[in-house]
Amino acid sequence: MATNTKIALVTGGSRGLGKNMALAIAKKGINIILTYNSKKDEAEATVKEIENLGQKAVAIQLNVSKSNTFDSFLAEIQTALKDSFDTDKFDFLINNAGIGIHKPYIDTTEADFDELSNIQFKGPFFLTQKALNNMNDGGAIVNISTGLARFSFPGYAAYAAMKGAMETLTKYQAKELGARKIKVNIVAPGAIETDFGHGAVRDNEQLNQHIASLTALGRVGLPDDIGGVVAFLCTEDARWINAQRIEVSGGMNL
């Protein structure tokens, strides 16, 4: 394989939307480093799927809520880049890893808030900052937001607030990393059928139908609706897209 093949790091790339993103990026001819939090077997299965597409892939454990582990994680990335890809830098960073906590604002605890902040905002803020030393100029960062940062759906006050913070951060990153020709955009999925939030959108028929009724295209989103958009942002065709919030929701709550 040509040594000039580009490499994407996808956090939370072993399952759900992250897995879909990793596979879609691999289909663009890009090699993959994906992270998993606890389920190594799922991560290894995703690596195999990527290899079956003809790309190289490795999986490395990462808990994005623990920023004090980022230096050792990036040391592992350096080793993987050298051993598996015969290079020393990667090109694309997809800040996908995350969780959802669904609670009314009035019941959200400080522990809930801190957990969401660490995973959804502080984690990607400092992981990206530290990873810049490991990234090539001219690459791209894709952050992940949510439609809930544009419209409100009771029970997601803290989660959506963190994503709103990521949307603002995206613009600052794009401005400050422009000198390195690194593009930074943020993709905001609408409601998607995955195991996210205990699979509520997928498994609760009433909720599923309600969301479909709010969506111009008349259905709930699927993982395949999202991965290709993230992959596109890692291609030369997207070279002039920068500092944008791209909502991928089928036209929800218009």
PDB file of C-alpha atoms in Angstrom, residues 15 37 63-65 96-102 111-112 114-120 156 159-160 162-163 196-197:
ATOM      1  CA  ARG A  15     -19.803   0.947  17.571  1.00  0.00           C
ATOM      2  CA  ASN A  37     -13.715   2.638  25.857  1.00  0.00           C
ATOM      3  CA  ASN A  63     -11.612   7.003  27.924  1.00  0.00           C
ATOM      4  CA  VAL A  64     -12.194  10.563  26.691  1.00  0.00           C
ATOM      5  CA  SER A  65     -13.436  11.623  30.129  1.00  0.00           C
ATOM      6  CA  ASN A  96     -17.140  11.306  18.030  1.00  0.00           C
ATOM      7  CA  ALA A  97     -16.925   9.476  21.385  1.00  0.00           C
ATOM      8  CA  GLY A  98     -19.743  10.402  23.710  1.00  0.00           C
ATOM      9  CA  ILE A  99     -22.658   9.432  25.893  1.00  0.00           C
ATOM     10  CA  GLY A 100     -26.112  10.844  26.476  1.00  0.00           C
ATOM     11  CA  ILE A 101     -27.780  11.528  29.817  1.00  0.00           C
ATOM     12  CA  HIS A 102     -31.521  12.112  29.481  1.00  0.00           C
ATOM     13  CA  ALA A 111     -22.175  14.642  38.785  1.00  0.00           C
ATOM     14  CA  ASP A 112     -24.254  14.330  35.583  1.00  0.00           C
ATOM     15  CA  ASP A 114     -19.391  16.972  35.183  1.00  0.00           C
ATOM     16  CA  GLU A 115     -19.563  13.611  33.389  1.00  0.00           C
ATOM     17  CA  LEU A 116     -21.101  15.179  30.290  1.00  0.00           C
ATOM     18  CA  SER A 117     -18.675  18.090  30.373  1.00  0.00           C
ATOM     19  CA  ASN A 118     -15.640  15.800  30.675  1.00  0.00           C
ATOM     20  CA  ILE A 119     -16.740  13.550  27.813  1.00  0.00           C
ATOM     21  CA  GLN A 120     -18.453  15.979  25.437  1.00  0.00           C
ATOM     22  CA  TYR A 156     -31.182  17.189  27.193  1.00  0.00           C
ATOM     23  CA  TYR A 159     -25.963  17.409  26.878  1.00  0.00           C
ATOM     24  CA  ALA A 160     -27.082  20.029  24.355  1.00  0.00           C
ATOM     25  CA  MET A 162     -21.981  20.894  25.881  1.00  0.00           C
ATOM     26  CA  LYS A 163     -22.620  20.434  22.167  1.00  0.00           C
ATOM     27  CA  PHE A 196     -27.306   5.717  22.096  1.00  0.00           C
ATOM     28  CA  GLY A 197     -29.376   6.708  25.143  1.00  0.00           C
TER      29      GLY A 197
END
